[in-house]
Short mmCIF file of C-alpha atoms in Angstrom, two decimals:
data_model
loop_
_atom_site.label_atom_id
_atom_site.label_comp_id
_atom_site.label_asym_id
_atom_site.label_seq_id
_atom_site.Cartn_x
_atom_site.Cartn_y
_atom_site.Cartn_z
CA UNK A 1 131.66 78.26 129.67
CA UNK A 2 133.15 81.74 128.85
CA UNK A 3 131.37 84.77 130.57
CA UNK A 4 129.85 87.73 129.16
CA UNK A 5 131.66 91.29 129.12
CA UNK A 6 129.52 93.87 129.44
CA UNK A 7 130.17 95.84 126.26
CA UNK A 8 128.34 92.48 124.74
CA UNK A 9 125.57 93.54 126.76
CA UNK A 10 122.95 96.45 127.24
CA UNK A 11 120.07 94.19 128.16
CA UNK A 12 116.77 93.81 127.37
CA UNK A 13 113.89 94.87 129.94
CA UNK A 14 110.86 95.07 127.49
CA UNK A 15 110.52 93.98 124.36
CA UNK A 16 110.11 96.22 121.48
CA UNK A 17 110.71 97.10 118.06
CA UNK A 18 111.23 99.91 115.39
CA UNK A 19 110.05 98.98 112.57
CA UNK A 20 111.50 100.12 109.40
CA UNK A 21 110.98 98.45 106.50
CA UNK A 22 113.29 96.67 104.45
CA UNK A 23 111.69 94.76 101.86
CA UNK A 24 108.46 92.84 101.04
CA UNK A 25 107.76 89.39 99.84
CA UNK A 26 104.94 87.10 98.94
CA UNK A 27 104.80 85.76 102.84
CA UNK A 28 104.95 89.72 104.49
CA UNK A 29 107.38 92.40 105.67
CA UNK A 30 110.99 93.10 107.17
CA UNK A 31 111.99 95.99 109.61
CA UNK A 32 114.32 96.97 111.48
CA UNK A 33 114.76 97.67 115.04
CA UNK A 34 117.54 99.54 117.47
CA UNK A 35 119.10 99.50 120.52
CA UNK A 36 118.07 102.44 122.80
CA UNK A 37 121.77 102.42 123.83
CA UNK A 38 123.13 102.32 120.14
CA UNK A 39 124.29 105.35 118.70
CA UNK A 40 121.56 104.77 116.04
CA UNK A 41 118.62 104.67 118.49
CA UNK A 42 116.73 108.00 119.44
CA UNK A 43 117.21 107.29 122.89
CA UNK A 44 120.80 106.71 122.75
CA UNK A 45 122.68 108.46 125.69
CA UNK A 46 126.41 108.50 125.31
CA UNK A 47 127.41 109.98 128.93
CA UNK A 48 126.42 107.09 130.27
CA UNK A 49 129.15 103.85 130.95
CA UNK A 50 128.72 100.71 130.05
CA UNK A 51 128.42 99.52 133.59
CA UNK A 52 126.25 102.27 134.08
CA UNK A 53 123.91 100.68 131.28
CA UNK A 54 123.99 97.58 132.67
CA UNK A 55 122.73 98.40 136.34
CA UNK A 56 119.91 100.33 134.94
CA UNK A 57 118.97 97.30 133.36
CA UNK A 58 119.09 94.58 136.19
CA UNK A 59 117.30 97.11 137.94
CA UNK A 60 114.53 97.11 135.11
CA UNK A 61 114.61 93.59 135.50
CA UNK A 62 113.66 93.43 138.73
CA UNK A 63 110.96 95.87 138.45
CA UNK A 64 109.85 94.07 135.92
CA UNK A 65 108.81 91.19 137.60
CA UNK A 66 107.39 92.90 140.01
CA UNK A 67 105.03 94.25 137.54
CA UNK A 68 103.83 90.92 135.82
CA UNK A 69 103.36 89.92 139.82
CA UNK A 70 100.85 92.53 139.84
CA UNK A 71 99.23 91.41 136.79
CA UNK A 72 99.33 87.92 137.78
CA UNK A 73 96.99 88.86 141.59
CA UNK A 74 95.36 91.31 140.07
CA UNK A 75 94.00 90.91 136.67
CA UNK A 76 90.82 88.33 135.50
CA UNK A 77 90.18 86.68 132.38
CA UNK A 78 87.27 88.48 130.91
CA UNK A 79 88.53 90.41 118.75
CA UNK A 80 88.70 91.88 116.35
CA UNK A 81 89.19 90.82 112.84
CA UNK A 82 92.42 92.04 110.34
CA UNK A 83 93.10 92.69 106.78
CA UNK A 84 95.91 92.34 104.21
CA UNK A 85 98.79 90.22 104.63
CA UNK A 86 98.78 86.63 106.75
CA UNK A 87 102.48 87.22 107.89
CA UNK A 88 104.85 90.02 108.55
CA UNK A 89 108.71 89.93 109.86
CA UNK A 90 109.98 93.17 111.77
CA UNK A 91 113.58 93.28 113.34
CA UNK A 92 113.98 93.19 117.02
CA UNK A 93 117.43 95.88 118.12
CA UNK A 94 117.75 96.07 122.03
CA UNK A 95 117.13 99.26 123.69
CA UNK A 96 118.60 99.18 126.95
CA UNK A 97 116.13 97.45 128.25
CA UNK A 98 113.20 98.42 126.14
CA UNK A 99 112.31 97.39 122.80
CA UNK A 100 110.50 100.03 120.87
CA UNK A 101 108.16 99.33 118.27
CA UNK A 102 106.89 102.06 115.44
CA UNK A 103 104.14 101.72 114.48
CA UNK A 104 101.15 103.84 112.22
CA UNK A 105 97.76 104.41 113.89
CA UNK A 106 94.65 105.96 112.22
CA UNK A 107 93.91 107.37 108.63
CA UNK A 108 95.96 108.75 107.38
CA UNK A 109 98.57 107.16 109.61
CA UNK A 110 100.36 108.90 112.24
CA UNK A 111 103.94 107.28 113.23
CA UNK A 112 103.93 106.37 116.69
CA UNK A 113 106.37 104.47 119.04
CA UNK A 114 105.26 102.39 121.64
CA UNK A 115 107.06 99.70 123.89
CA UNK A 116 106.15 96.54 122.57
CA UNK A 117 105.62 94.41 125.92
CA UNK A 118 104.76 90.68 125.75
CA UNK A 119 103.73 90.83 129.50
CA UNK A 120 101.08 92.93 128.64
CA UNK A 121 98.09 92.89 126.48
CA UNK A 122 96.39 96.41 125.80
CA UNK A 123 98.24 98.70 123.34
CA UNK A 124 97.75 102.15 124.42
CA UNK A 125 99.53 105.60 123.07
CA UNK A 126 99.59 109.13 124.49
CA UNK A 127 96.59 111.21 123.02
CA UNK A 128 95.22 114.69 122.79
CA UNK A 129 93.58 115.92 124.78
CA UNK A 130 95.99 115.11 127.55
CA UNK A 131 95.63 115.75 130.94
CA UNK A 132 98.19 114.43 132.57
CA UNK A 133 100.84 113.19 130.44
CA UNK A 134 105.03 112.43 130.59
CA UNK A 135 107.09 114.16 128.42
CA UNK A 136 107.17 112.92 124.85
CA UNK A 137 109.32 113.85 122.15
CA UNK A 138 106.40 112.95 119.36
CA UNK A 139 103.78 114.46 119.01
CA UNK A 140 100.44 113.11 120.80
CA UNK A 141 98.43 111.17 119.05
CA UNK A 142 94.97 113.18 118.00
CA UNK A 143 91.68 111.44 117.46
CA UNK A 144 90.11 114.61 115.90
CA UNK A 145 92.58 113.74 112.72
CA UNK A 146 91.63 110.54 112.16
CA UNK A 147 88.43 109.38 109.87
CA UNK A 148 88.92 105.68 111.22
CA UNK A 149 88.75 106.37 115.28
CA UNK A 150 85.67 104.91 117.00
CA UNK A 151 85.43 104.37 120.83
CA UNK A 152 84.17 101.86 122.62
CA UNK A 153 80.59 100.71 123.64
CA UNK A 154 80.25 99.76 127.16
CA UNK A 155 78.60 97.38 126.48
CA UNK A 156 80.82 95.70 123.08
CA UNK A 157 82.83 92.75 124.30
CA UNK A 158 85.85 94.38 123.91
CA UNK A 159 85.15 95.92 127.04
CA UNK A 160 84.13 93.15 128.37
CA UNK A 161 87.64 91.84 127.41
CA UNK A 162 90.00 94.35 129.21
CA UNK A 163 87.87 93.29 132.66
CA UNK A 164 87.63 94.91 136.28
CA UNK A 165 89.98 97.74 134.80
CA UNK A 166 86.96 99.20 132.59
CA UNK A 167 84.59 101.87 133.78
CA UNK A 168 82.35 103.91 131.47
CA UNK A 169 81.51 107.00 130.75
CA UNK A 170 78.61 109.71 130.66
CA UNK A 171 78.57 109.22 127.16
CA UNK A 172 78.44 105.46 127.34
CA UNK A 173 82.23 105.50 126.24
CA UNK A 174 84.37 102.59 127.89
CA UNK A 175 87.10 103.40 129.71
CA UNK A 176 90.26 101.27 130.37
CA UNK A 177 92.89 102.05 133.39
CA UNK A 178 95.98 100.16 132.98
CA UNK A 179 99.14 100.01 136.15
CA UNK A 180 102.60 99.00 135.95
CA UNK A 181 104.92 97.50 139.12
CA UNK A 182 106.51 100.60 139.17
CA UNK A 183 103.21 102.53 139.80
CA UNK A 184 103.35 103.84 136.15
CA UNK A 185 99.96 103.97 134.49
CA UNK A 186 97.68 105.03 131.99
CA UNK A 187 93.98 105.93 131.97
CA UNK A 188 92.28 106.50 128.62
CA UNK A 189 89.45 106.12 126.44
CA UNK A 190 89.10 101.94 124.50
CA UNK A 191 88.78 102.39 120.65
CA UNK A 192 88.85 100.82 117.34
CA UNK A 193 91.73 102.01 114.29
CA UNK A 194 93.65 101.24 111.52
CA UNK A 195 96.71 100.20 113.04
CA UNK A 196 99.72 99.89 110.24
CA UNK A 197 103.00 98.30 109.96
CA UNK A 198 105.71 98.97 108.46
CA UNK A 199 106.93 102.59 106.18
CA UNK A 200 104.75 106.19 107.53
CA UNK A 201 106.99 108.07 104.72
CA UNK A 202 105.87 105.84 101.59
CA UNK A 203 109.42 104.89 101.02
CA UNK A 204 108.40 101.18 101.50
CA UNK A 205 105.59 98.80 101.72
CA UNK A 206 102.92 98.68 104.51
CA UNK A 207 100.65 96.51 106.50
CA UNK A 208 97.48 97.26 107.62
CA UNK A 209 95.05 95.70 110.08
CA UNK A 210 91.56 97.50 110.68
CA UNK A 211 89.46 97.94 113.96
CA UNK A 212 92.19 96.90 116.47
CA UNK A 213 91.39 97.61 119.94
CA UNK A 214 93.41 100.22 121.61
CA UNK A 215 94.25 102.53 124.36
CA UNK A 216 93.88 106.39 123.72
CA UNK A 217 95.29 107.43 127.08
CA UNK A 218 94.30 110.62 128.18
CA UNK A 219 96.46 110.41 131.93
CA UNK A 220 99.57 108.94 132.02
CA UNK A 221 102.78 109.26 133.97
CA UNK A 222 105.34 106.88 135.34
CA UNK A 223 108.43 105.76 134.15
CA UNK A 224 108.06 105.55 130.65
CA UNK A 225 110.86 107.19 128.26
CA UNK A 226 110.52 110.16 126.68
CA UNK A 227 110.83 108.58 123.10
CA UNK A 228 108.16 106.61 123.57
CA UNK A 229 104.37 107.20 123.09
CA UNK A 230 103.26 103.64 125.27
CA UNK A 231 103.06 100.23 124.79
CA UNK A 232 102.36 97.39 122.29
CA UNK A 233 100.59 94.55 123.96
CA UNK A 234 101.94 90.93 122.49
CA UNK A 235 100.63 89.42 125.19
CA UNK A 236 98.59 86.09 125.31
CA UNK A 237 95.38 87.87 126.40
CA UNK A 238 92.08 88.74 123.98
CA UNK A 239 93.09 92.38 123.63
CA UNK A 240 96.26 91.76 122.53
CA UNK A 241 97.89 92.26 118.98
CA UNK A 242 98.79 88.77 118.93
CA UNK A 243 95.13 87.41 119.71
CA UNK A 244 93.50 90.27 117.36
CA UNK A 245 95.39 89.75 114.82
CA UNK A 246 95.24 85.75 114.93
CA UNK A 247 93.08 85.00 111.89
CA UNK A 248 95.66 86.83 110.16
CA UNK A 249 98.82 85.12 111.40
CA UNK A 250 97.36 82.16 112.58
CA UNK A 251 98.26 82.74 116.37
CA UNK A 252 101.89 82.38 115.26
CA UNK A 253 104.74 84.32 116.14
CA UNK A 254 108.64 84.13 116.72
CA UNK A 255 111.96 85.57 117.51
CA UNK A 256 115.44 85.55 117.42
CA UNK A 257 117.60 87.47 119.69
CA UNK A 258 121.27 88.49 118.83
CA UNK A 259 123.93 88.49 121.45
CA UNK A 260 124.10 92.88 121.66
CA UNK A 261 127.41 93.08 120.49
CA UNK A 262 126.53 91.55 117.44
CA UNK A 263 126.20 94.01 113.92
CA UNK A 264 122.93 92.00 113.23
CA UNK A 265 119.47 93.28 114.42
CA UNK A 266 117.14 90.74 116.18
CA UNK A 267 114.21 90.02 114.29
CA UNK A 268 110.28 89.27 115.47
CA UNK A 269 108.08 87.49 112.82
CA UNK A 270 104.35 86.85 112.47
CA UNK A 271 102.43 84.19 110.20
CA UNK A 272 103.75 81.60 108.40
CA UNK A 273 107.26 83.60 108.75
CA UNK A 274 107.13 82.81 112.31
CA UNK A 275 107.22 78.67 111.68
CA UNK A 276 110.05 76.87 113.32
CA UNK A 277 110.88 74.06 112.27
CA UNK A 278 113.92 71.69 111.72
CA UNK A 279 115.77 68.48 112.82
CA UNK A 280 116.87 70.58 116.06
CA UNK A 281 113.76 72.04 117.29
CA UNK A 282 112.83 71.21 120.43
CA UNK A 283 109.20 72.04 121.68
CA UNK A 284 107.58 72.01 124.90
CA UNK A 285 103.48 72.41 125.26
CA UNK A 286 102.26 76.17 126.16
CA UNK A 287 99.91 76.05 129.29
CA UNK A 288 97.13 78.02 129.17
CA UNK A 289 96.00 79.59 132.43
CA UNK A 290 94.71 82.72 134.24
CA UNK A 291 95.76 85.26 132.84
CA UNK A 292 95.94 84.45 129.95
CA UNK A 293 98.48 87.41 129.35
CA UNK A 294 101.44 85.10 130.35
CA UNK A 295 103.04 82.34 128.31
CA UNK A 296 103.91 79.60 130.58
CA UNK A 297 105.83 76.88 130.10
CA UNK A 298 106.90 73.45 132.29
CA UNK A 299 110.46 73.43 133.70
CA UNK A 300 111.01 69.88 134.61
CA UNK A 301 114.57 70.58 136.17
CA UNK A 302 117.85 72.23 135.76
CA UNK A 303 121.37 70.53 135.26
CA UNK A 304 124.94 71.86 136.23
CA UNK A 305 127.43 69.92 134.51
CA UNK A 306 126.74 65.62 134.90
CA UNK A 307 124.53 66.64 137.85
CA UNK A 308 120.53 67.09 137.58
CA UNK A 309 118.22 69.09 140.14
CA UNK A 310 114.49 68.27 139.75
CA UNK A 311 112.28 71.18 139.65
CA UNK A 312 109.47 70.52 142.18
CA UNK A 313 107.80 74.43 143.30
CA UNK A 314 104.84 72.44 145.38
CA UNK A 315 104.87 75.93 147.41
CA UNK A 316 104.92 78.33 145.11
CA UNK A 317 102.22 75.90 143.52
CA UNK A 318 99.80 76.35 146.53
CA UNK A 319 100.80 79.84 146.95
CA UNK A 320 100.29 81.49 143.64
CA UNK A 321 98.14 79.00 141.70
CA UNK A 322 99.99 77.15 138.93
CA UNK A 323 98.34 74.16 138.88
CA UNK A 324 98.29 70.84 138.59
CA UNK A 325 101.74 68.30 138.61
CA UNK A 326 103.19 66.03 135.91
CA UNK A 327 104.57 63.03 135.42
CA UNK A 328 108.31 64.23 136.41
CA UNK A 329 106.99 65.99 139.54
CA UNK A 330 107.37 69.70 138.43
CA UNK A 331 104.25 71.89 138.62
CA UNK A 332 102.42 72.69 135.19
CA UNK A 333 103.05 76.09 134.18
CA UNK A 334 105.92 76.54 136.86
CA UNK A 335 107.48 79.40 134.59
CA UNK A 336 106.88 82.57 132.69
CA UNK A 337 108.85 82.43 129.88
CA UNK A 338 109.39 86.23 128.98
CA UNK A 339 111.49 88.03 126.27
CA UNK A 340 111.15 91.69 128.17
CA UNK A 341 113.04 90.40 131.60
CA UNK A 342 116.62 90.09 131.29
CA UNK A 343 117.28 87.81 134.18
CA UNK A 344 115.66 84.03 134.88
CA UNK A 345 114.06 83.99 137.92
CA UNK A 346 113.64 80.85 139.47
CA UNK A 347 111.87 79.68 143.37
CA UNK A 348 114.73 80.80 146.15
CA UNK A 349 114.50 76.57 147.14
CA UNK A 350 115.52 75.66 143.84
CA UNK A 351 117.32 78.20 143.43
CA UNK A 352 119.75 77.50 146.17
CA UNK A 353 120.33 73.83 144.81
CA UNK A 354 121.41 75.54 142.07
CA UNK A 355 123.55 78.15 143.58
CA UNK A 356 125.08 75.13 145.52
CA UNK A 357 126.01 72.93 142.10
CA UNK A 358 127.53 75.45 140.37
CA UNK A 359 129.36 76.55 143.92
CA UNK A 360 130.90 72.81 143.62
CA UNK A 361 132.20 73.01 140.91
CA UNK A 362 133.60 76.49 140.07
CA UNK A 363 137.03 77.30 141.46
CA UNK A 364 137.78 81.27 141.58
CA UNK A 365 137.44 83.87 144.48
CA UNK A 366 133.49 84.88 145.64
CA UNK A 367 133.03 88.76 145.46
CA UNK A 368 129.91 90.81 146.08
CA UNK A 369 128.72 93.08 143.63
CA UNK A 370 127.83 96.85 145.00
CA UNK A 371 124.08 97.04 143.90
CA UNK A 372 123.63 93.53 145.90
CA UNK A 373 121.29 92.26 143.24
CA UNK A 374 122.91 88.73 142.96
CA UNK A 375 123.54 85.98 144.88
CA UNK A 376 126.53 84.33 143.16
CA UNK A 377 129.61 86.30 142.06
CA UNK A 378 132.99 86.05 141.47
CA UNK A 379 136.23 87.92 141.16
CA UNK A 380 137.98 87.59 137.55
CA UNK A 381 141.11 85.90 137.22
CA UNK A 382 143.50 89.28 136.06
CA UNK A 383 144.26 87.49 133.13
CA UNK A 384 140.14 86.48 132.50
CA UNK A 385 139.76 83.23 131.88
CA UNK A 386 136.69 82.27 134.20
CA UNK A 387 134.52 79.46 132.99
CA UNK A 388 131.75 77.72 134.83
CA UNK A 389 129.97 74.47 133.70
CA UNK A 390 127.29 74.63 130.70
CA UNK A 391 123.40 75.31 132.33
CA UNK A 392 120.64 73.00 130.79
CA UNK A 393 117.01 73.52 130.96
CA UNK A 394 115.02 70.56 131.03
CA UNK A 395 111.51 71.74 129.82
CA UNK A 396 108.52 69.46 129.51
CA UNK A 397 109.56 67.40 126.03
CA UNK A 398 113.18 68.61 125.44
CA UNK A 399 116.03 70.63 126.76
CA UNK A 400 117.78 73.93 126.18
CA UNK A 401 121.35 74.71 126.29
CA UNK A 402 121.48 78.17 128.26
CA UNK A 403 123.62 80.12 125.63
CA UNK A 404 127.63 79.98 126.64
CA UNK A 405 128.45 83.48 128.64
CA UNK A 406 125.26 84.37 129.37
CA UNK A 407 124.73 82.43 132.75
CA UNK A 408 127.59 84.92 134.53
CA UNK A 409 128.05 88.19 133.08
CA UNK A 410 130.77 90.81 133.84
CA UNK A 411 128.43 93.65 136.00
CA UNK A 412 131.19 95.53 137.52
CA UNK A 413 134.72 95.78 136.20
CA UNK A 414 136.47 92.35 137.34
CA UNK A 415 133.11 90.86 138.67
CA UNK A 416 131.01 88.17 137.00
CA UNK A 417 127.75 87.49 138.55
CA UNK A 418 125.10 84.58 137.98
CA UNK A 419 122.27 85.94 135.87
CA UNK A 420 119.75 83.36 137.21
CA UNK A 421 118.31 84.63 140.65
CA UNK A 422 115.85 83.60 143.41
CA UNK A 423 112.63 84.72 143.38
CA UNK A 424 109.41 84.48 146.33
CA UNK A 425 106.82 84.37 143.73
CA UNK A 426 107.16 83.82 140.08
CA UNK A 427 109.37 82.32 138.29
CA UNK A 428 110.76 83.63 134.58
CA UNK A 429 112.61 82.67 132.09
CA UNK A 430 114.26 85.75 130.84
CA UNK A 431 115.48 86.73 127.47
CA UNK A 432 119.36 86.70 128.48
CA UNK A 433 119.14 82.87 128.11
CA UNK A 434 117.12 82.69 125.10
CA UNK A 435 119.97 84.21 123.06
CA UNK A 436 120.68 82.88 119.40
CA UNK A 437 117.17 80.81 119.64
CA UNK A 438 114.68 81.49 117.42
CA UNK A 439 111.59 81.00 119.67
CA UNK A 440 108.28 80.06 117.88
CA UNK A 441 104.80 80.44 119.69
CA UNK A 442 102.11 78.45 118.29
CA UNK A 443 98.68 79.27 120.31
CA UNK A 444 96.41 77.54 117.92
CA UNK A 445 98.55 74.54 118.86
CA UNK A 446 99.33 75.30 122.10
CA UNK A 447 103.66 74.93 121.74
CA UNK A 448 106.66 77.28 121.82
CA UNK A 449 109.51 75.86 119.81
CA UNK A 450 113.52 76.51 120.02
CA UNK A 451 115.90 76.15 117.49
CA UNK A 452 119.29 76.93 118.16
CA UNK A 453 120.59 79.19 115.52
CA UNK A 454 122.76 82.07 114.56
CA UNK A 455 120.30 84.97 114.83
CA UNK A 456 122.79 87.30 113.38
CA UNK A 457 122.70 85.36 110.11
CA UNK A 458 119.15 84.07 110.41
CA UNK A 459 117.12 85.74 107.23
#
C-alpha cells in the first residue's frame, strides 16, 4: 500500500458544497463545488504551503470531533414539506477542510454560502440586523427583502424540534442558540423560506423547496471563514435539510469523494440520483439513536494484512451510551461515520491493537511528527517507496477496503503518519477513508451503501 503525498491532499474538515449548476435532467440537477485551497475557490490562499494546508486541517479534525462530542452530551431528541423536483445532484470540491455549499434563500433569492455540515442539523446564515457578527465577505442576509420570511411560533413544533437550545421571545418569536467545539456559535431568530438550489444569476435551472426551517442568526462569532455566511445542516436530525426535505428525496442521499489531486469535482446527490446499487455494493444497517443528528454505523473489527482484530468498545459502550451488542461482539452503533472529519477515530484499546499489527509488519525507521498529533509515523525511504499492508473494515454485513495511500499520508516532508488515531470518546469514521466510494444513505430503509468506484469518472 503506497502512501499519500501531500500535494494529493488538502483535506476535508466539513463538508460542503458550491453549487453551480451544470445541467438539468428528468431525475434533478448538477453543480459544482471547489476546493477552498484551489486556485478556483474564493477562499483560496496561495502563501500558504502545502504542509502548511495540511496541519490546519488535522487540526480541524481534531476540533471537529470535539464538537460532535459536544453534540453527542449535550443535545436531546425533541418538518416541513418541499416542492418541485424529487432528486437533485450538486458536486462536492474540497475546501481545505470545509465544504461550502451556495445556496438561494428567500424571494427573490439571495445567494448565500454556508458550510454544509452533516454533523449538524440546523441551517443558519448571518442576517441583518446583526449584532454581533464575524466578518463576511457577502452581504448579510436581510429578512426585510424577502416576501417569503416567517418566524417561528413558540409554540409550532419546529421549535419543539431544535430542543433545550430554544427560548422565545417578547413577541412570541422562537429563538434557537446553536455552539460549536471550538466555542463558535450562533444565536438567531427560527424561520420558514424558500430555500433554492442551484443558478441565483438565471444562467441555469433551479430548485426550490418552500417553508424550510432555518437559522437567521443575529450573534455570531467563532471560527467560521470569512467566505462563508454559516452552515447547512445534512444531519440525521428533524431540522435538518435531509429530514425536511425527505418526501421530496425520499430520505436518500449520496456521495462520492475524489482523491484532491484529482481534476474531477466530488459530487453529493439527492433522490433517486442518490441510489447505489450494483453487484459490488456492500451495505451495512444505519442505527438510529440519540441524537439523531449522527449516522452510526456497526464496526465489527478491523484487519491488517491475514490478521483480524475484533472490535469490542464494552467501555466506551457504558461510558457514552451506544447500546446494545451483536452477534460478533461489537457494540451497535460503535461509530460515527462522518464525511466532514478527515481522520478515523477509533477507542485508544483498539486502537493500540491496531497500532501494534501494522507495527509487525512494517519495516522502515519510526519518526515523530512536530505537531504530535499521531501516534504512528515513519521516516521515508530517500528514494520513497514505503508501503504498509492494505486496512479492511469489517462493518456489520460487509467490508471496506480503506482506499490504498490514504491509511499513512506524507504530513511533513519525509514523514508518513497513520491517519487512523485513538480516541477517549467517540469513535469516527472519517472521510479520508471513504475516498473513491460512492456512499448511499437510505433513512427510510435504515442502510448506508458503498460501492467502490472511480469518483472522478462517476457521472
Amino acid at each position: 500500500m503506497a502512501y499519500y503525498k501531500p500535494s494529493s491532499l488538502v483535506l476535508l474538515c466539513f463538508f460542503a458544497l458550491v453549487l453551480f449548476v451544470e445541467s438539468k435532467k428528468k431525475s434533478g440537477i448538477t453543480v459544482d463545488l471547489f476546493h477552498r485551497d484551489s486556485p478556483a475557490s474564493p477562499t483560496y490562499e496561495p502563501s500558504h504551503t502545502r504542509f502548511e494546508l495540511l496541519r490546519k486541517s488535522f487540526h480541524r479534525s481534531f476540533t471537529r470531533k470535539s464538537s460532535l462530542r459536544l453534540t453527542s452530551d449535550q443535545r436531546k431528541k425533541k418538518s416541513t414539506t418541499a416542492s418541485s423536483s424529487d432528486s437533485f445532484e450538486g458536486v462536492l470540491t474540497p475546501v481545505g477542510g470545509e465544504y461550502l455549499m451556495k445556496i438561494s434563500i428567500g424571494t427573490p433569492p439571495v445567494e448565500q454560502l454556508g458550510i454544509a455540515d452533516t454533523g449538524s442539523d440546523l441551517t443558519w446564515t448571518q442576517c441583518k440586523p446583526c449584532t454581533q457578527c464575524y466578518n463576511q465577505t457577502s452581504p448579510l442576509f436581510d429578512p426585510a427583502e424577502t416576501s417569503t420570511y416567517r418566524q417561528v411560533s413558540c409554540q409550532s413544533p419546529q421549535c419543539s424540534a431544535v430542543g433545550s437550545s430554544s427560548t422565545c421571545s417578547s413577541s412570541n418569536g422562537c429563538q434557537y442558540q446553536v455552539s460549536y467545539g471550538d466555542r463558535s456559535y450562533s444565536i438567531g431568530d427560527l424561520a420558514v423560506e424558500t430555500l433554492t438550489f442551484g443558478s441565483s444569476d438565471n444562467v441555469g435551472e433551479s430548485v426550490s423547496f418552500k417553508k424550510v426551517v432555518f437559522g437567521c442568526g443575529h450573534q455570531n462569532d467563532g471560527t467560521f471563514s470569512q467566505t462563508g455566511s454559516g452552515i447547512v445542516g445534512l444531519g440525521g436530525g428533524s431540522v435538518s435539510i435531509i429530514s425536511q426535505l425527505e418526501k421530496s428525496i425520499g430520505g436518500k442521499f449520496s456521495y462520492c469523494l475524489t482523491f484532491l489531486d484529482s481534476n474531477s469535482s466530488s459530487k453529493i446527490s439527492f433522490g433517486q440520483n442518490a441510489v447505489v446499487s450494483g453487484p459490488n455494493v456492500v451495505s451495512t444497517p444505519l442505527v438510529k439513536k440519540d441524537p439523531d443528528t449522527f449516522y452510526y454505523l456497526t464496526l465489527e473489527g478491523v484487519s491488517v494484512g491475514d490478521e483480524r482484530l475484533e472490535y469490542n468498545n464494552k467501555k466506551a459502550s457504558d461510558d457514552y451510551g451506544y447500546g446494545g451488542s451483536t452477534s460478533a461482539g461489537a457494540e451497535e452503533g460503535n461509530i460515527i461515520i462522518d464525511s466532514g472529519t478527515t481522520l478515523t477515530f477509533l477507542p485508544s484499546e483498539f486502537y493500540e491493537g491496531l497500532e501494534a499489527s501494522l507495527v509487525k509488519a512494517i519495516k522502515g525507521k519510526r519518526g515523530s511528527d512536530s505537531q504530535g498529533m499521531f501516534n504512528l509515523c515513519y521516516e521515508l525511504p530517500s528514494g520513497g517507496g514505503f508501503s504498509s499492508p492494505a486496512i479492511v473494515a469489517h462493518f456489520d454485513g460487509g467490508d471496506v477496503v480503506l482506499p490504498e495511500g490514504s491509511t499513512f499520508v506524507e504530513v511533513e516532508k519525509g514523514l508518513v503518519c497513520l491517519t487512523l488515531v485513538p480516541s477517549q470518546d467517540l469513535a469516527i469514521f472519517g472521510n479520508l477513508h471513504q475516498m473513491n466510494y460512492r456512499i448511499g444513505y437510505d433513512l427510510v430503509n435504515k442502510e448506508v451503501k458503498f460501492l467502490p468506484t472511480d469518483c472522478s469518472k462517476a457521472e
